[in-house]
Short mmCIF file of N, CA and C in Angstrom, two decimals:
data_model
loop_
_atom_site.label_atom_id
_atom_site.label_comp_id
_atom_site.label_asym_id
_atom_site.label_seq_id
_atom_site.Cartn_x
_atom_site.Cartn_y
_atom_site.Cartn_z
N VAL A 1 1.06 -1.34 0.12
CA VAL A 1 -0.23 -0.23 0.02
C VAL A 1 0.54 1.13 -0.03
N GLN A 2 0.80 1.80 -0.33
CA GLN A 2 1.62 3.12 -0.69
C GLN A 2 0.21 4.45 -1.44
N LEU A 3 0.67 6.05 -1.00
CA LEU A 3 -0.13 6.84 -0.90
C LEU A 3 0.52 8.20 -2.02
N GLN A 4 0.47 8.73 -2.82
CA GLN A 4 0.29 8.96 -3.55
C GLN A 4 -0.46 10.89 -4.29
N ALA A 5 0.86 11.87 -4.07
CA ALA A 5 0.63 13.05 -3.36
C ALA A 5 0.33 13.88 -5.64
N SER A 6 -0.11 14.80 -5.07
CA SER A 6 -0.15 15.42 -6.19
C SER A 6 -0.57 16.83 -5.95
N GLY A 7 -0.87 17.38 -7.10
CA GLY A 7 -1.20 19.08 -7.14
C GLY A 7 -0.26 19.77 -7.20
N GLY A 8 1.04 20.21 -6.35
CA GLY A 8 1.68 21.66 -5.78
C GLY A 8 1.86 22.27 -7.17
N GLY A 9 2.51 23.10 -6.58
CA GLY A 9 3.05 24.54 -8.03
C GLY A 9 3.38 25.06 -7.04
N LEU A 10 3.22 26.46 -8.55
CA LEU A 10 4.06 27.27 -7.80
C LEU A 10 2.55 28.42 -8.13
N VAL A 11 1.51 29.17 -6.92
CA VAL A 11 0.25 30.30 -6.59
C VAL A 11 0.60 31.06 -6.39
N GLN A 12 0.12 32.82 -7.08
CA GLN A 12 0.72 33.75 -6.99
C GLN A 12 -0.51 33.98 -5.38
N PRO A 13 0.17 34.96 -4.51
CA PRO A 13 -1.11 35.21 -2.97
C PRO A 13 -1.75 35.17 -3.83
N TRP A 14 -2.87 35.02 -2.63
CA TRP A 14 -4.58 34.93 -3.05
C TRP A 14 -5.44 33.52 -4.43
N GLY A 15 -4.11 32.80 -4.48
CA GLY A 15 -5.02 31.97 -5.36
C GLY A 15 -5.44 30.52 -4.52
N SER A 16 -5.90 29.70 -5.47
CA SER A 16 -6.52 28.76 -4.99
C SER A 16 -5.56 27.70 -5.28
N LEU A 17 -5.29 26.73 -4.91
CA LEU A 17 -4.59 25.05 -4.97
C LEU A 17 -5.28 23.86 -5.08
N LYS A 18 -5.53 22.58 -5.47
CA LYS A 18 -6.14 21.59 -5.15
C LYS A 18 -5.75 20.69 -4.88
N LEU A 19 -4.29 20.00 -4.04
CA LEU A 19 -4.10 18.93 -3.34
C LEU A 19 -4.24 17.85 -3.86
N SER A 20 -3.89 16.70 -3.70
CA SER A 20 -4.56 14.97 -4.10
C SER A 20 -3.56 14.25 -3.50
N CYS A 21 -4.03 12.58 -3.11
CA CYS A 21 -3.18 11.95 -2.36
C CYS A 21 -4.64 10.90 -2.27
N ALA A 22 -3.79 9.70 -3.19
CA ALA A 22 -5.00 8.38 -3.62
C ALA A 22 -3.83 7.44 -2.82
N ALA A 23 -4.35 5.86 -2.66
CA ALA A 23 -4.00 5.12 -1.86
C ALA A 23 -3.91 4.38 -2.64
N SER A 24 -2.79 3.76 -2.96
CA SER A 24 -3.36 2.81 -3.99
C SER A 24 -2.84 1.11 -3.27
N GLY A 25 -3.54 -0.24 -3.47
CA GLY A 25 -2.48 -1.73 -2.59
C GLY A 25 -3.85 -2.01 -2.45
N ASN A 26 -3.62 -3.27 -2.21
CA ASN A 26 -4.74 -4.16 -1.27
C ASN A 26 -5.36 -3.82 -0.24
N ILE A 27 -6.41 -2.45 -0.39
CA ILE A 27 -6.82 -1.60 -0.13
C ILE A 27 -9.25 -1.42 0.73
N PHE A 28 -8.14 -2.16 1.84
CA PHE A 28 -10.32 -2.95 2.90
C PHE A 28 -10.69 -1.19 3.42
N LYS A 29 -9.90 -0.95 3.38
CA LYS A 29 -10.36 0.10 4.57
C LYS A 29 -9.57 1.61 5.37
N VAL A 30 -9.11 2.52 4.81
CA VAL A 30 -8.86 3.42 5.14
C VAL A 30 -9.39 4.74 6.59
N ASN A 31 -8.55 4.79 7.51
CA ASN A 31 -9.37 5.81 8.62
C ASN A 31 -8.88 6.78 8.09
N ALA A 32 -8.92 7.33 9.48
CA ALA A 32 -8.38 9.15 8.99
C ALA A 32 -6.88 9.68 8.33
N MET A 33 -8.07 10.49 7.28
CA MET A 33 -6.04 10.69 6.51
C MET A 33 -6.26 12.05 6.64
N ALA A 34 -4.77 12.42 6.18
CA ALA A 34 -4.73 14.32 6.77
C ALA A 34 -3.63 14.65 5.79
N TRP A 35 -3.56 16.28 5.48
CA TRP A 35 -2.23 16.77 4.66
C TRP A 35 -1.42 18.06 6.37
N TYR A 36 -0.08 17.48 6.74
CA TYR A 36 1.21 18.38 7.01
C TYR A 36 1.33 19.51 6.04
N ARG A 37 2.64 19.49 6.34
CA ARG A 37 3.73 20.74 5.46
C ARG A 37 4.32 21.12 6.24
N GLN A 38 5.24 21.21 5.89
CA GLN A 38 6.81 21.55 6.62
C GLN A 38 7.87 22.39 5.97
N THR A 39 8.05 23.02 6.48
CA THR A 39 9.32 24.39 5.66
C THR A 39 11.22 23.64 6.22
N PRO A 40 11.57 24.30 5.65
CA PRO A 40 13.10 24.25 6.19
C PRO A 40 13.58 24.85 7.26
N GLY A 41 14.05 23.45 8.46
CA GLY A 41 14.06 24.00 9.61
C GLY A 41 13.19 23.86 10.53
N LYS A 42 11.79 23.45 10.20
CA LYS A 42 10.84 23.40 11.36
C LYS A 42 10.75 22.25 11.33
N GLN A 43 9.71 21.90 12.40
CA GLN A 43 9.13 20.81 12.26
C GLN A 43 7.74 20.52 11.47
N ARG A 44 7.04 19.30 11.34
CA ARG A 44 6.09 19.20 10.45
C ARG A 44 4.53 19.54 10.91
N GLU A 45 3.66 19.98 11.17
CA GLU A 45 2.38 20.58 10.97
C GLU A 45 1.72 20.25 10.54
N LEU A 46 0.14 19.80 11.09
CA LEU A 46 -0.75 19.07 10.70
C LEU A 46 -1.58 20.19 10.63
N VAL A 47 -1.90 20.42 8.83
CA VAL A 47 -2.81 21.61 8.77
C VAL A 47 -4.26 20.61 9.24
N ALA A 48 -5.03 19.69 8.76
CA ALA A 48 -6.16 19.43 8.45
C ALA A 48 -5.87 18.23 8.01
N ILE A 49 -7.27 17.19 9.17
CA ILE A 49 -7.72 16.18 9.32
C ILE A 49 -8.69 15.34 9.37
N ILE A 50 -9.67 14.83 8.57
CA ILE A 50 -10.72 14.36 8.32
C ILE A 50 -10.84 12.64 7.92
N SER A 51 -11.15 11.89 8.88
CA SER A 51 -11.92 10.61 9.73
C SER A 51 -12.23 10.52 8.31
N SER A 52 -13.32 9.21 9.13
CA SER A 52 -13.26 8.03 7.39
C SER A 52 -14.81 8.15 7.78
N GLY A 53 -15.64 8.59 8.84
CA GLY A 53 -16.85 9.28 8.48
C GLY A 53 -16.82 11.08 8.04
N GLY A 54 -15.81 11.51 7.55
CA GLY A 54 -15.40 12.63 7.46
C GLY A 54 -15.93 14.12 8.24
N ASN A 55 -15.41 14.13 9.77
CA ASN A 55 -15.49 14.88 10.61
C ASN A 55 -13.86 15.16 10.25
N THR A 56 -13.93 16.11 10.49
CA THR A 56 -12.91 17.75 10.04
C THR A 56 -11.79 18.55 11.29
N ASN A 57 -10.79 18.39 10.94
CA ASN A 57 -10.31 19.46 12.07
C ASN A 57 -9.23 20.35 10.97
N TYR A 58 -9.18 21.33 11.37
CA TYR A 58 -7.65 22.36 11.21
C TYR A 58 -7.37 22.63 12.21
N ALA A 59 -5.65 23.79 11.21
CA ALA A 59 -4.49 24.10 12.15
C ALA A 59 -5.26 25.58 12.01
N ASP A 60 -5.53 26.79 13.37
CA ASP A 60 -5.78 27.81 13.07
C ASP A 60 -5.44 28.57 11.95
N SER A 61 -3.71 27.96 12.05
CA SER A 61 -3.41 28.94 10.57
C SER A 61 -4.69 29.23 9.67
N VAL A 62 -4.82 27.45 8.88
CA VAL A 62 -5.90 28.00 7.49
C VAL A 62 -7.06 27.42 7.85
N LYS A 63 -7.54 27.62 9.34
CA LYS A 63 -8.76 28.09 9.10
C LYS A 63 -10.26 28.56 8.42
N GLY A 64 -10.96 28.35 7.46
CA GLY A 64 -11.35 29.39 6.95
C GLY A 64 -11.28 29.35 5.39
N ARG A 65 -10.09 28.95 4.63
CA ARG A 65 -9.15 29.12 3.44
C ARG A 65 -8.44 27.78 3.24
N PHE A 66 -8.77 26.54 3.86
CA PHE A 66 -8.47 25.55 3.92
C PHE A 66 -9.50 24.37 3.53
N THR A 67 -9.66 23.50 2.91
CA THR A 67 -10.74 22.25 2.79
C THR A 67 -10.35 21.01 3.20
N ILE A 68 -10.82 20.59 3.74
CA ILE A 68 -10.18 19.00 2.82
C ILE A 68 -11.22 18.14 3.30
N SER A 69 -11.11 16.82 2.38
CA SER A 69 -12.15 16.22 2.05
C SER A 69 -11.99 14.87 1.40
N ARG A 70 -12.79 13.82 1.02
CA ARG A 70 -11.91 12.61 0.90
C ARG A 70 -13.92 12.34 -0.06
N ASP A 71 -13.35 10.67 -0.70
CA ASP A 71 -13.65 9.86 -1.57
C ASP A 71 -13.41 8.73 -1.52
N ASN A 72 -13.87 8.31 0.11
CA ASN A 72 -14.05 6.93 0.30
C ASN A 72 -13.42 6.00 -0.32
N ALA A 73 -14.40 5.61 -1.62
CA ALA A 73 -14.17 4.73 -2.73
C ALA A 73 -12.95 4.77 -4.16
N LYS A 74 -12.85 5.74 -4.22
CA LYS A 74 -11.24 6.33 -5.09
C LYS A 74 -10.53 5.96 -3.56
N ASN A 75 -10.44 5.29 -2.38
CA ASN A 75 -9.38 6.47 -1.85
C ASN A 75 -8.36 6.99 -1.75
N THR A 76 -9.03 8.29 -1.41
CA THR A 76 -8.55 9.42 -2.22
C THR A 76 -9.04 10.73 -1.50
N VAL A 77 -8.24 11.57 -0.90
CA VAL A 77 -7.99 12.75 0.14
C VAL A 77 -7.73 14.31 -0.59
N TYR A 78 -8.43 15.30 -0.03
CA TYR A 78 -8.45 15.83 -1.08
C TYR A 78 -8.28 17.39 -0.03
N LEU A 79 -7.25 18.34 -0.47
CA LEU A 79 -6.44 19.56 0.54
C LEU A 79 -7.09 21.55 -0.65
N GLN A 80 -8.41 21.15 -0.76
CA GLN A 80 -8.43 22.97 -1.42
C GLN A 80 -7.91 23.96 -0.47
N MET A 81 -6.91 24.92 -0.95
CA MET A 81 -6.05 25.79 -0.61
C MET A 81 -7.26 27.51 -1.29
N ASN A 82 -6.89 27.74 -1.32
CA ASN A 82 -7.85 29.69 -1.09
C ASN A 82 -7.48 29.78 -0.54
N SER A 83 -6.92 31.73 -1.05
CA SER A 83 -7.11 32.97 -0.52
C SER A 83 -5.20 32.37 0.21
N LEU A 84 -4.47 31.96 -0.73
CA LEU A 84 -3.18 30.92 -0.26
C LEU A 84 -2.01 32.87 0.44
N LYS A 85 -1.23 32.79 1.11
CA LYS A 85 -0.29 32.85 1.38
C LYS A 85 0.76 32.75 1.17
N PRO A 86 2.68 33.74 1.69
CA PRO A 86 3.36 33.37 1.43
C PRO A 86 3.48 32.39 2.54
N GLU A 87 3.70 31.94 3.42
CA GLU A 87 3.35 31.40 4.81
C GLU A 87 2.59 30.59 4.26
N ASP A 88 1.54 29.76 3.37
CA ASP A 88 1.35 28.86 3.58
C ASP A 88 2.90 27.91 2.58
N THR A 89 3.53 28.70 2.08
CA THR A 89 4.69 28.12 1.24
C THR A 89 5.26 26.73 1.65
N ALA A 90 5.23 25.45 0.91
CA ALA A 90 5.80 24.26 2.25
C ALA A 90 5.76 22.84 0.94
N VAL A 91 6.41 22.05 1.92
CA VAL A 91 6.54 20.69 1.59
C VAL A 91 5.12 20.11 2.46
N TYR A 92 4.16 19.69 1.31
CA TYR A 92 2.56 19.15 2.02
C TYR A 92 2.89 17.63 1.67
N TYR A 93 2.72 17.01 3.29
CA TYR A 93 2.72 15.40 3.32
C TYR A 93 1.33 15.00 3.00
N CYS A 94 0.68 13.77 2.59
CA CYS A 94 -0.93 12.92 3.10
C CYS A 94 -0.05 12.42 4.12
N ASN A 95 -1.56 11.90 5.19
CA ASN A 95 -1.59 11.23 5.38
C ASN A 95 -1.86 10.14 6.22
N ALA A 96 -1.99 8.56 6.48
CA ALA A 96 -3.37 7.83 6.85
C ALA A 96 -2.57 7.01 8.07
N GLN A 97 -3.63 7.57 8.61
CA GLN A 97 -3.50 6.85 10.54
C GLN A 97 -3.34 5.50 10.26
N LYS A 98 -4.71 4.73 9.46
CA LYS A 98 -3.98 3.03 9.64
C LYS A 98 -4.64 2.87 8.16
N ILE A 99 -4.50 2.02 7.09
CA ILE A 99 -4.90 1.72 5.86
C ILE A 99 -5.34 -0.30 6.22
N TYR A 100 -6.09 -0.40 5.78
CA TYR A 100 -6.63 -2.25 6.10
C TYR A 100 -6.67 -2.88 5.14
N SER A 101 -6.11 -4.35 4.90
CA SER A 101 -6.31 -4.62 3.42
C SER A 101 -7.37 -5.75 3.92
N ASP A 102 -7.54 -5.76 4.96
CA ASP A 102 -8.86 -6.94 5.63
C ASP A 102 -8.69 -6.73 6.57
N PRO A 103 -10.06 -7.32 7.50
CA PRO A 103 -10.41 -6.38 8.44
C PRO A 103 -9.36 -7.08 9.92
N SER A 104 -8.55 -7.79 9.56
CA SER A 104 -7.89 -7.65 11.25
C SER A 104 -6.15 -7.87 10.47
N THR A 105 -5.66 -6.62 8.83
CA THR A 105 -4.51 -6.82 8.70
C THR A 105 -4.81 -5.11 8.49
N PHE A 106 -3.76 -4.15 8.97
CA PHE A 106 -3.78 -2.71 8.87
C PHE A 106 -2.04 -2.27 8.65
N GLN A 107 -1.32 -1.41 7.55
CA GLN A 107 -0.57 -0.76 8.26
C GLN A 107 -1.20 0.89 8.70
N TYR A 108 -0.26 1.27 9.63
CA TYR A 108 -0.39 2.71 10.02
C TYR A 108 0.86 3.18 9.58
N ASP A 109 0.77 4.50 9.93
CA ASP A 109 0.53 5.83 9.78
C ASP A 109 1.84 5.97 8.48
N LEU A 110 1.17 5.82 7.38
CA LEU A 110 1.78 6.04 5.96
C LEU A 110 1.43 7.48 5.81
N TRP A 111 3.02 7.55 4.46
CA TRP A 111 2.94 8.80 4.11
C TRP A 111 3.40 8.51 2.59
N GLY A 112 2.54 10.16 2.59
CA GLY A 112 3.13 10.07 0.86
C GLY A 112 4.52 11.19 0.76
N GLN A 113 4.63 10.90 -0.38
CA GLN A 113 6.30 11.80 -0.59
C GLN A 113 6.62 13.06 -1.11
N GLY A 114 5.45 13.79 -1.23
CA GLY A 114 5.17 15.20 -0.54
C GLY A 114 5.24 16.22 -1.80
N THR A 115 4.38 16.93 -1.58
CA THR A 115 4.57 17.17 -3.13
C THR A 115 4.79 19.28 -2.59
N LEU A 116 5.44 19.81 -3.23
CA LEU A 116 5.96 21.34 -3.55
C LEU A 116 4.92 22.68 -3.63
N VAL A 117 4.13 22.92 -2.18
CA VAL A 117 3.63 24.70 -2.55
C VAL A 117 4.17 25.84 -3.10
N THR A 118 4.64 26.28 -3.57
CA THR A 118 5.20 28.03 -3.09
C THR A 118 4.03 28.92 -4.07
N VAL A 119 4.07 30.43 -2.75
CA VAL A 119 2.83 30.48 -2.77
C VAL A 119 4.10 32.14 -2.45
N SER A 120 4.28 33.02 -3.82
CA SER A 120 4.72 34.12 -4.56
C SER A 120 4.48 34.59 -6.02
N SER A 121 4.55 36.01 -5.67
CA SER A 121 4.69 36.36 -7.01
C SER A 121 5.02 36.89 -8.10
#
């Protein structure tokens, strides 16, 4: 099982970008999924998280601007980022807390490869 993130790029301040992260492999169920971000010299920080049932939580710095969603049929999580600011520039990583390949077999704490978001004029 692996996670593949995509959608990063260069965007101007106040612009929008949508990230995607698809889980692939032998998948029975995916628990909570999340987006983190990291800049050089800083710890990776949680941006947003969504449960398998659709409950969400956001970092204060992105509330009202970012929206996390998921398509359970596609085992994919999205991050819609609006009103982007230069301080949102970072490498964004997707994370899955638990991925089950059958009702009793799972892997936990899986990470995607990271996608760079640069907000600059």
